Amino acid sequence: MKKNQLMEKAIHGLFLVLGLITVGCVLLITVYLVISGIPAIREIGLIDFLFGKEWASTASEPKYGILPFILTSIYGTTGAILIGVPVGFMTAVYLSKLASPKVKSVMQSAVSLLAGISSVVYGLVGMLVLVLGIRKFFDVPDGASLLAAIIVLAIMILPSIIKMSVTALDAVPKEYEDASLALGATPIETYFKVSVPAAKSGIAAAVVLGVGRAIGEAMAVMMVAGNVPNMPDSLFQSVRFLTTAVSSEMAYSSGLQQQALFSIALVLFLFIMLINATLNFFLKREKE
Amino acid sequence: MLNQALSNKRKSFELLMKGLMLLSVALTAALTLFLLVYVLLQGIPNITWELLSTKPSYLTESIGILPDILNTVYIVLATLLIVLPLGVGAAIYLTEYATNRKVVGMIEYAAETLSGIPSIIYGLVGMLLFSNHMGTCLMAGSLTLVIMNLPTIMRTTQESLKTVPQSYREGAFGLGAGKWRVVRTVVLPGCVDGVITGCILSVGRILGESAALLFTAGFAHAVNGMMDGLAAPGATLTVALYVYAKEQGEFGVAFAIAAILMVLTVLINFAAALVQKYFAKRRSL
Amino acid sequence: MSMITVKDMCLWYGDHQALHHINIEIPEKSITAFIGPSGCGKSTFLKTLNRMNDLIPGVKITGDIRYEGTDIFSREVDVNNLRKKIGMVFQKPNPFPMSIYDNIAYGPRTHGITNKVQLDEIVESALRGAAIWDEVKDRLKKNALGMSGGQQQRLCIARALAVQPKILLMDEPTSALDPISTSRIEELVMELKEKYTIVMVTHNMQQAVRVSDYTAFFLLGELVEFGKTDDSFSQPQDKRTEDYITGRFG
């Protein structure tokens, strides 16, 4: 009997440890990023680091200002959201409310496929279709630009936005819609004036999720944005994002340069944590 | 009076919204179709037996992706082997053992946080945590992917555990079974579908991953056995695609890999849908 | 005078015939109760009157339904206008997840009223009409989901009144409510018949006796008996009605 109890306790403990692994991982990641990200910020100075307009890590007198990366990430994400959200949202309303079961299921497979395509494949197609297309269409010397990155990101966030919005819209109780129809509203008026407002927390969460995806994407952007650390003054400028700033120099960096890359990662991480907190806020509201 | 038609304002709202919706759906559908067809058309002609069965050689100036295929297989196997017990264990803890709401909330919040972290950050942390100690190698990449896929396995297992009827557990407890025995005999068999779904999703994610592997697993193209392979640096198919396209301008090879990845993505989505259908049917019986 | 005239109406869900040859004339400014065991078609019939059944795939309807002499299935009839004239209150209170004010203003806004002063007036008179103004006038901006079930149902009645319908269809409006809320709704319904024609589905025979002027008894998709409530319950013409109201089945 005693032996049995002991074993039960041991097994309980083992599962507890397994359960806590995720917590451990989050702590580990946070601690590592903070520890490795702080030294460079200290040396460069927080203000110079965050608001410096010039990044020249390999110059004889290196400059480590990441404002261009921050702004590029913000502009790029905003642009992707401005294109991706309306398209994704409208698609979601159609799929959830108007589409026949067959169309809905076919489109949902299409959206899953879109979500499953690897970022490097997006990058590859972007390089050969978008970048070349932009060069020809707008008659610019190089199509690898902020615009190309925005379009690729807009497409990449589309599936998350559609999936999450459809889930939220599907969950709207039919009673709301019946009430609206019975008052003489048309089905379309009902969907946009009753169903959408009723699902607004879920849709907001979808948008925030899209923001997270867009700001965190590295490889596809790396392949289409040109990667020159310019300030993002124009859509056709070759630019570097926070993510690509880390990946484009990591392979050959050392010393303060490498430490500065870790600091960029820390800044990116803080952005993501902020976005996650916002996402959680909306998801909680959706549950209520 | 009943035959009064909709006002112009309402009519134009209807038309506008309908138009925008149809346009958006058409755009999404066209994009998917274009990507699928374009990648396959560009890629399939470049897939040859030689490409699939050799390694790149400077002597013959040829490119082969056999090492990348093998590396991908190794990394998928190693990652699943490690992440499955961890993820399933964590899910069992949450649904069967945990009593403290705060602990559950903390674990779930941590899992959500993990799934929100972008892969480039995983790559960086993986480099610091693993590659800096064990060298750049597939195993380091694999361990990084374990952390990334933990939340997926956890979530799918948890979801399937929730569908195990409480009465089964009560029935087993009522017969005097201990907690562990109940978990082993009643709960574990009930989460098979969640584990399988989780595996499929994880395989898809590992196949598509590149940013997390670039600095942890490296990008060598040597043919190795599984054990030697895990200890050596190596590129997966995705990383190889990136290197060939971005660094070497070998677009033919890149598209060949892209086509292979595309076909695998389609298969994985299909498998996931099939598994879901199969288990949904079995459960309803 | 009758508001709605139904002649030889049948309804199918796919292959299953749910309503058989219904003939009825619903009198103006009175309360007509539909009673019958569950599954007898009374709710289906109610929902046909404002064409809410149109939304269900596979539904086929034959026969003739006229609202003030107009065939409601005629091509010229705009279904949205029909539903504006024939309001509906559902079994479960279903206020929108919006403020009390926006719930009431939803209908008028849909039909093109945007003037704030006008909307304020409509909201107040609708809420007064549903005898709930005094309870909510100080919290019009609060979310309607925070109200009690009985209040929510009266809000839904007010919401239906705000588009100035001629008829109110009520589908078991008190079945989800406690006895006190139920009696308040019943009182309200009896006041409303001064201005509106009310058709009410109920599974509660006492309720039918208490509030209705006319009673229609449905069984297995047929309208078995229709007449003044007092007559139907004191001297039913049909044996099946008698069996049902004396509790022999149901």
JSON list of N, CA and C in Angstrom, two decimals, chain B residues 188-236:
[
{"chain": "B", "resi": 188, "resn": "LEU", "atom": "N", "xyz": [-4.89, 7.85, -21.44]},
{"chain": "B", "resi": 188, "resn": "LEU", "atom": "CA", "xyz": [-3.91, 7.83, -22.53]},
{"chain": "B", "resi": 188, "resn": "LEU", "atom": "C", "xyz": [-4.47, 7.32, -23.86]},
{"chain": "B", "resi": 189, "resn": "PRO", "atom": "N", "xyz": [-5.22, 6.19, -23.84]},
{"chain": "B", "resi": 189, "resn": "PRO", "atom": "CA", "xyz": [-5.77, 5.72, -25.12]},
{"chain": "B", "resi": 189, "resn": "PRO", "atom": "C", "xyz": [-6.70, 6.75, -25.74]},
{"chain": "B", "resi": 190, "resn": "GLY", "atom": "N", "xyz": [-7.27, 7.61, -24.91]},
{"chain": "B", "resi": 190, "resn": "GLY", "atom": "CA", "xyz": [-8.22, 8.59, -25.44]},
{"chain": "B", "resi": 190, "resn": "GLY", "atom": "C", "xyz": [-7.56, 9.76, -26.14]},
{"chain": "B", "resi": 191, "resn": "CYS", "atom": "N", "xyz": [-6.24, 9.90, -25.99]},
{"chain": "B", "resi": 191, "resn": "CYS", "atom": "CA", "xyz": [-5.63, 11.08, -26.58]},
{"chain": "B", "resi": 191, "resn": "CYS", "atom": "C", "xyz": [-4.85, 10.75, -27.85]},
{"chain": "B", "resi": 192, "resn": "VAL", "atom": "N", "xyz": [-5.05, 9.54, -28.38]},
{"chain": "B", "resi": 192, "resn": "VAL", "atom": "CA", "xyz": [-4.31, 9.14, -29.57]},
{"chain": "B", "resi": 192, "resn": "VAL", "atom": "C", "xyz": [-4.55, 10.12, -30.72]},
{"chain": "B", "resi": 193, "resn": "ASP", "atom": "N", "xyz": [-5.82, 10.50, -30.91]},
{"chain": "B", "resi": 193, "resn": "ASP", "atom": "CA", "xyz": [-6.10, 11.38, -32.05]},
{"chain": "B", "resi": 193, "resn": "ASP", "atom": "C", "xyz": [-5.41, 12.73, -31.88]},
{"chain": "B", "resi": 194, "resn": "GLY", "atom": "N", "xyz": [-5.40, 13.24, -30.64]},
{"chain": "B", "resi": 194, "resn": "GLY", "atom": "CA", "xyz": [-4.73, 14.52, -30.41]},
{"chain": "B", "resi": 194, "resn": "GLY", "atom": "C", "xyz": [-3.24, 14.43, -30.69]},
{"chain": "B", "resi": 195, "resn": "VAL", "atom": "N", "xyz": [-2.64, 13.30, -30.29]},
{"chain": "B", "resi": 195, "resn": "VAL", "atom": "CA", "xyz": [-1.22, 13.13, -30.51]},
{"chain": "B", "resi": 195, "resn": "VAL", "atom": "C", "xyz": [-0.92, 13.06, -32.01]},
{"chain": "B", "resi": 196, "resn": "ILE", "atom": "N", "xyz": [-1.76, 12.30, -32.73]},
{"chain": "B", "resi": 196, "resn": "ILE", "atom": "CA", "xyz": [-1.53, 12.18, -34.17]},
{"chain": "B", "resi": 196, "resn": "ILE", "atom": "C", "xyz": [-1.70, 13.53, -34.86]},
{"chain": "B", "resi": 197, "resn": "THR", "atom": "N", "xyz": [-2.78, 14.22, -34.51]},
{"chain": "B", "resi": 197, "resn": "THR", "atom": "CA", "xyz": [-2.98, 15.55, -35.11]},
{"chain": "B", "resi": 197, "resn": "THR", "atom": "C", "xyz": [-1.81, 16.46, -34.79]},
{"chain": "B", "resi": 198, "resn": "GLY", "atom": "N", "xyz": [-1.38, 16.43, -33.53]},
{"chain": "B", "resi": 198, "resn": "GLY", "atom": "CA", "xyz": [-0.24, 17.26, -33.12]},
{"chain": "B", "resi": 198, "resn": "GLY", "atom": "C", "xyz": [1.00, 16.92, -33.93]},
{"chain": "B", "resi": 199, "resn": "CYS", "atom": "N", "xyz": [1.24, 15.63, -34.14]},
{"chain": "B", "resi": 199, "resn": "CYS", "atom": "CA", "xyz": [2.42, 15.21, -34.91]},
{"chain": "B", "resi": 199, "resn": "CYS", "atom": "C", "xyz": [2.34, 15.76, -36.33]},
{"chain": "B", "resi": 200, "resn": "ILE", "atom": "N", "xyz": [1.17, 15.62, -36.95]},
{"chain": "B", "resi": 200, "resn": "ILE", "atom": "CA", "xyz": [1.04, 16.08, -38.33]},
{"chain": "B", "resi": 200, "resn": "ILE", "atom": "C", "xyz": [1.31, 17.59, -38.40]},
{"chain": "B", "resi": 201, "resn": "LEU", "atom": "N", "xyz": [0.69, 18.34, -37.48]},
{"chain": "B", "resi": 201, "resn": "LEU", "atom": "CA", "xyz": [0.90, 19.79, -37.49]},
{"chain": "B", "resi": 201, "resn": "LEU", "atom": "C", "xyz": [2.37, 20.11, -37.28]},
{"chain": "B", "resi": 202, "resn": "SER", "atom": "N", "xyz": [3.00, 19.39, -36.34]},
{"chain": "B", "resi": 202, "resn": "SER", "atom": "CA", "xyz": [4.41, 19.67, -36.04]},
{"chain": "B", "resi": 202, "resn": "SER", "atom": "C", "xyz": [5.29, 19.37, -37.25]},
{"chain": "B", "resi": 203, "resn": "VAL", "atom": "N", "xyz": [5.03, 18.23, -37.91]},
{"chain": "B", "resi": 203, "resn": "VAL", "atom": "CA", "xyz": [5.83, 17.89, -39.09]},
{"chain": "B", "resi": 203, "resn": "VAL", "atom": "C", "xyz": [5.72, 19.03, -40.11]},
{"chain": "B", "resi": 204, "resn": "GLY", "atom": "N", "xyz": [4.49, 19.51, -40.31]},
{"chain": "B", "resi": 204, "resn": "GLY", "atom": "CA", "xyz": [4.30, 20.62, -41.24]},
{"chain": "B", "resi": 204, "resn": "GLY", "atom": "C", "xyz": [5.12, 21.82, -40.84]},
{"chain": "B", "resi": 205, "resn": "ARG", "atom": "N", "xyz": [5.12, 22.11, -39.55]},
{"chain": "B", "resi": 205, "resn": "ARG", "atom": "CA", "xyz": [5.83, 23.29, -39.07]},
{"chain": "B", "resi": 205, "resn": "ARG", "atom": "C", "xyz": [7.34, 23.11, -39.21]},
{"chain": "B", "resi": 206, "resn": "ILE", "atom": "N", "xyz": [7.83, 21.91, -38.91]},
{"chain": "B", "resi": 206, "resn": "ILE", "atom": "CA", "xyz": [9.27, 21.66, -39.00]},
{"chain": "B", "resi": 206, "resn": "ILE", "atom": "C", "xyz": [9.73, 21.75, -40.45]},
{"chain": "B", "resi": 207, "resn": "LEU", "atom": "N", "xyz": [8.91, 21.16, -41.36]},
{"chain": "B", "resi": 207, "resn": "LEU", "atom": "CA", "xyz": [9.27, 21.20, -42.77]},
{"chain": "B", "resi": 207, "resn": "LEU", "atom": "C", "xyz": [9.39, 22.63, -43.27]},
{"chain": "B", "resi": 208, "resn": "GLY", "atom": "N", "xyz": [8.51, 23.50, -42.76]},
{"chain": "B", "resi": 208, "resn": "GLY", "atom": "CA", "xyz": [8.49, 24.86, -43.25]},
{"chain": "B", "resi": 208, "resn": "GLY", "atom": "C", "xyz": [9.47, 25.77, -42.55]},
{"chain": "B", "resi": 209, "resn": "GLU", "atom": "N", "xyz": [10.08, 25.30, -41.46]},
{"chain": "B", "resi": 209, "resn": "GLU", "atom": "CA", "xyz": [10.88, 26.19, -40.64]},
{"chain": "B", "resi": 209, "resn": "GLU", "atom": "C", "xyz": [12.25, 26.47, -41.26]},
{"chain": "B", "resi": 210, "resn": "SER", "atom": "N", "xyz": [12.66, 27.72, -41.18]},
{"chain": "B", "resi": 210, "resn": "SER", "atom": "CA", "xyz": [14.00, 28.04, -41.66]},
{"chain": "B", "resi": 210, "resn": "SER", "atom": "C", "xyz": [14.74, 28.98, -40.72]},
{"chain": "B", "resi": 211, "resn": "ALA", "atom": "N", "xyz": [14.08, 30.04, -40.28]},
{"chain": "B", "resi": 211, "resn": "ALA", "atom": "CA", "xyz": [14.77, 31.04, -39.47]},
{"chain": "B", "resi": 211, "resn": "ALA", "atom": "C", "xyz": [15.35, 30.45, -38.19]},
{"chain": "B", "resi": 212, "resn": "ALA", "atom": "N", "xyz": [14.64, 29.49, -37.60]},
{"chain": "B", "resi": 212, "resn": "ALA", "atom": "CA", "xyz": [15.11, 28.92, -36.34]},
{"chain": "B", "resi": 212, "resn": "ALA", "atom": "C", "xyz": [16.26, 27.96, -36.56]},
{"chain": "B", "resi": 213, "resn": "LEU", "atom": "N", "xyz": [16.45, 27.51, -37.79]},
{"chain": "B", "resi": 213, "resn": "LEU", "atom": "CA", "xyz": [17.47, 26.50, -38.04]},
{"chain": "B", "resi": 213, "resn": "LEU", "atom": "C", "xyz": [18.78, 27.06, -38.59]},
{"chain": "B", "resi": 214, "resn": "LEU", "atom": "N", "xyz": [18.66, 28.24, -39.21]},
{"chain": "B", "resi": 214, "resn": "LEU", "atom": "CA", "xyz": [19.81, 28.82, -39.89]},
{"chain": "B", "resi": 214, "resn": "LEU", "atom": "C", "xyz": [21.04, 28.90, -38.98]},
{"chain": "B", "resi": 215, "resn": "PHE", "atom": "N", "xyz": [20.84, 29.34, -37.74]},
{"chain": "B", "resi": 215, "resn": "PHE", "atom": "CA", "xyz": [21.99, 29.54, -36.85]},
{"chain": "B", "resi": 215, "resn": "PHE", "atom": "C", "xyz": [22.16, 28.41, -35.86]},
{"chain": "B", "resi": 216, "resn": "THR", "atom": "N", "xyz": [21.25, 27.43, -35.87]},
{"chain": "B", "resi": 216, "resn": "THR", "atom": "CA", "xyz": [21.39, 26.34, -34.92]},
{"chain": "B", "resi": 216, "resn": "THR", "atom": "C", "xyz": [21.87, 25.06, -35.61]},
{"chain": "B", "resi": 217, "resn": "ALA", "atom": "N", "xyz": [21.29, 24.78, -36.79]},
{"chain": "B", "resi": 217, "resn": "ALA", "atom": "CA", "xyz": [21.65, 23.53, -37.47]},
{"chain": "B", "resi": 217, "resn": "ALA", "atom": "C", "xyz": [22.64, 23.77, -38.62]},
{"chain": "B", "resi": 218, "resn": "GLY", "atom": "N", "xyz": [22.79, 25.01, -39.01]},
{"chain": "B", "resi": 218, "resn": "GLY", "atom": "CA", "xyz": [23.75, 25.32, -40.06]},
{"chain": "B", "resi": 218, "resn": "GLY", "atom": "C", "xyz": [23.25, 24.99, -41.44]},
{"chain": "B", "resi": 219, "resn": "PHE", "atom": "N", "xyz": [24.18, 25.06, -42.45]},
{"chain": "B", "resi": 219, "resn": "PHE", "atom": "CA", "xyz": [23.72, 24.73, -43.79]},
{"chain": "B", "resi": 219, "resn": "PHE", "atom": "C", "xyz": [24.73, 23.93, -44.60]},
{"chain": "B", "resi": 220, "resn": "ALA", "atom": "N", "xyz": [25.23, 22.86, -43.99]},
{"chain": "B", "resi": 220, "resn": "ALA", "atom": "CA", "xyz": [26.13, 21.97, -44.73]},
{"chain": "B", "resi": 220, "resn": "ALA", "atom": "C", "xyz": [25.32, 20.96, -45.53]},
{"chain": "B", "resi": 221, "resn": "HIS", "atom": "N", "xyz": [25.94, 20.40, -46.58]},
{"chain": "B", "resi": 221, "resn": "HIS", "atom": "CA", "xyz": [25.24, 19.41, -47.40]},
{"chain": "B", "resi": 221, "resn": "HIS", "atom": "C", "xyz": [26.02, 18.11, -47.45]},
{"chain": "B", "resi": 222, "resn": "ALA", "atom": "N", "xyz": [26.20, 17.43, -46.33]},
{"chain": "B", "resi": 222, "resn": "ALA", "atom": "CA", "xyz": [26.93, 16.16, -46.35]},
{"chain": "B", "resi": 222, "resn": "ALA", "atom": "C", "xyz": [25.95, 15.02, -46.10]},
{"chain": "B", "resi": 223, "resn": "VAL", "atom": "N", "xyz": [26.22, 13.87, -46.73]},
{"chain": "B", "resi": 223, "resn": "VAL", "atom": "CA", "xyz": [25.36, 12.72, -46.52]},
{"chain": "B", "resi": 223, "resn": "VAL", "atom": "C", "xyz": [25.87, 11.94, -45.31]},
{"chain": "B", "resi": 224, "resn": "ASN", "atom": "N", "xyz": [25.00, 11.77, -44.33]},
{"chain": "B", "resi": 224, "resn": "ASN", "atom": "CA", "xyz": [25.37, 11.05, -43.11]},
{"chain": "B", "resi": 224, "resn": "ASN", "atom": "C", "xyz": [24.29, 10.05, -42.74]},
{"chain": "B", "resi": 225, "resn": "GLY", "atom": "N", "xyz": [24.66, 9.12, -41.85]},
{"chain": "B", "resi": 225, "resn": "GLY", "atom": "CA", "xyz": [23.66, 8.29, -41.22]},
{"chain": "B", "resi": 225, "resn": "GLY", "atom": "C", "xyz": [22.96, 9.13, -40.16]},
{"chain": "B", "resi": 226, "resn": "MET", "atom": "N", "xyz": [21.91, 8.57, -39.52]},
{"chain": "B", "resi": 226, "resn": "MET", "atom": "CA", "xyz": [21.12, 9.40, -38.62]},
{"chain": "B", "resi": 226, "resn": "MET", "atom": "C", "xyz": [21.92, 9.91, -37.43]},
{"chain": "B", "resi": 227, "resn": "MET", "atom": "N", "xyz": [22.68, 9.01, -36.77]},
{"chain": "B", "resi": 227, "resn": "MET", "atom": "CA", "xyz": [23.38, 9.42, -35.56]},
{"chain": "B", "resi": 227, "resn": "MET", "atom": "C", "xyz": [24.49, 10.43, -35.87]},
{"chain": "B", "resi": 228, "resn": "ASP", "atom": "N", "xyz": [25.27, 10.13, -36.91]},
{"chain": "B", "resi": 228, "resn": "ASP", "atom": "CA", "xyz": [26.33, 11.07, -37.30]},
{"chain": "B", "resi": 228, "resn": "ASP", "atom": "C", "xyz": [25.70, 12.37, -37.79]},
{"chain": "B", "resi": 229, "resn": "GLY", "atom": "N", "xyz": [24.60, 12.22, -38.51]},
{"chain": "B", "resi": 229, "resn": "GLY", "atom": "CA", "xyz": [23.93, 13.39, -39.06]},
{"chain": "B", "resi": 229, "resn": "GLY", "atom": "C", "xyz": [23.50, 14.35, -37.98]},
{"chain": "B", "resi": 230, "resn": "LEU", "atom": "N", "xyz": [22.94, 13.80, -36.89]},
{"chain": "B", "resi": 230, "resn": "LEU", "atom": "CA", "xyz": [22.44, 14.68, -35.83]},
{"chain": "B", "resi": 230, "resn": "LEU", "atom": "C", "xyz": [23.58, 15.44, -35.16]},
{"chain": "B", "resi": 231, "resn": "ALA", "atom": "N", "xyz": [24.78, 14.86, -35.17]},
{"chain": "B", "resi": 231, "resn": "ALA", "atom": "CA", "xyz": [25.92, 15.51, -34.52]},
{"chain": "B", "resi": 231, "resn": "ALA", "atom": "C", "xyz": [26.64, 16.48, -35.46]},
{"chain": "B", "resi": 232, "resn": "ALA", "atom": "N", "xyz": [26.26, 16.46, -36.74]},
{"chain": "B", "resi": 232, "resn": "ALA", "atom": "CA", "xyz": [26.95, 17.32, -37.70]},
{"chain": "B", "resi": 232, "resn": "ALA", "atom": "C", "xyz": [26.04, 18.45, -38.15]},
{"chain": "B", "resi": 233, "resn": "PRO", "atom": "N", "xyz": [26.62, 19.55, -38.64]},
{"chain": "B", "resi": 233, "resn": "PRO", "atom": "CA", "xyz": [25.78, 20.61, -39.18]},
{"chain": "B", "resi": 233, "resn": "PRO", "atom": "C", "xyz": [25.15, 20.16, -40.49]},
{"chain": "B", "resi": 234, "resn": "GLY", "atom": "N", "xyz": [23.99, 20.69, -40.79]},
{"chain": "B", "resi": 234, "resn": "GLY", "atom": "CA", "xyz": [23.34, 20.30, -42.03]},
{"chain": "B", "resi": 234, "resn": "GLY", "atom": "C", "xyz": [22.12, 21.16, -42.31]},
{"chain": "B", "resi": 235, "resn": "ALA", "atom": "N", "xyz": [21.80, 21.31, -43.60]},
{"chain": "B", "resi": 235, "resn": "ALA", "atom": "CA", "xyz": [20.65, 22.11, -43.98]},
{"chain": "B", "resi": 235, "resn": "ALA", "atom": "C", "xyz": [19.44, 21.21, -44.20]},
{"chain": "B", "resi": 236, "resn": "THR", "atom": "N", "xyz": [18.27, 21.67, -43.75]},
{"chain": "B", "resi": 236, "resn": "THR", "atom": "CA", "xyz": [17.04, 20.98, -44.14]},
{"chain": "B", "resi": 236, "resn": "THR", "atom": "C", "xyz": [16.64, 21.51, -45.51]}
]
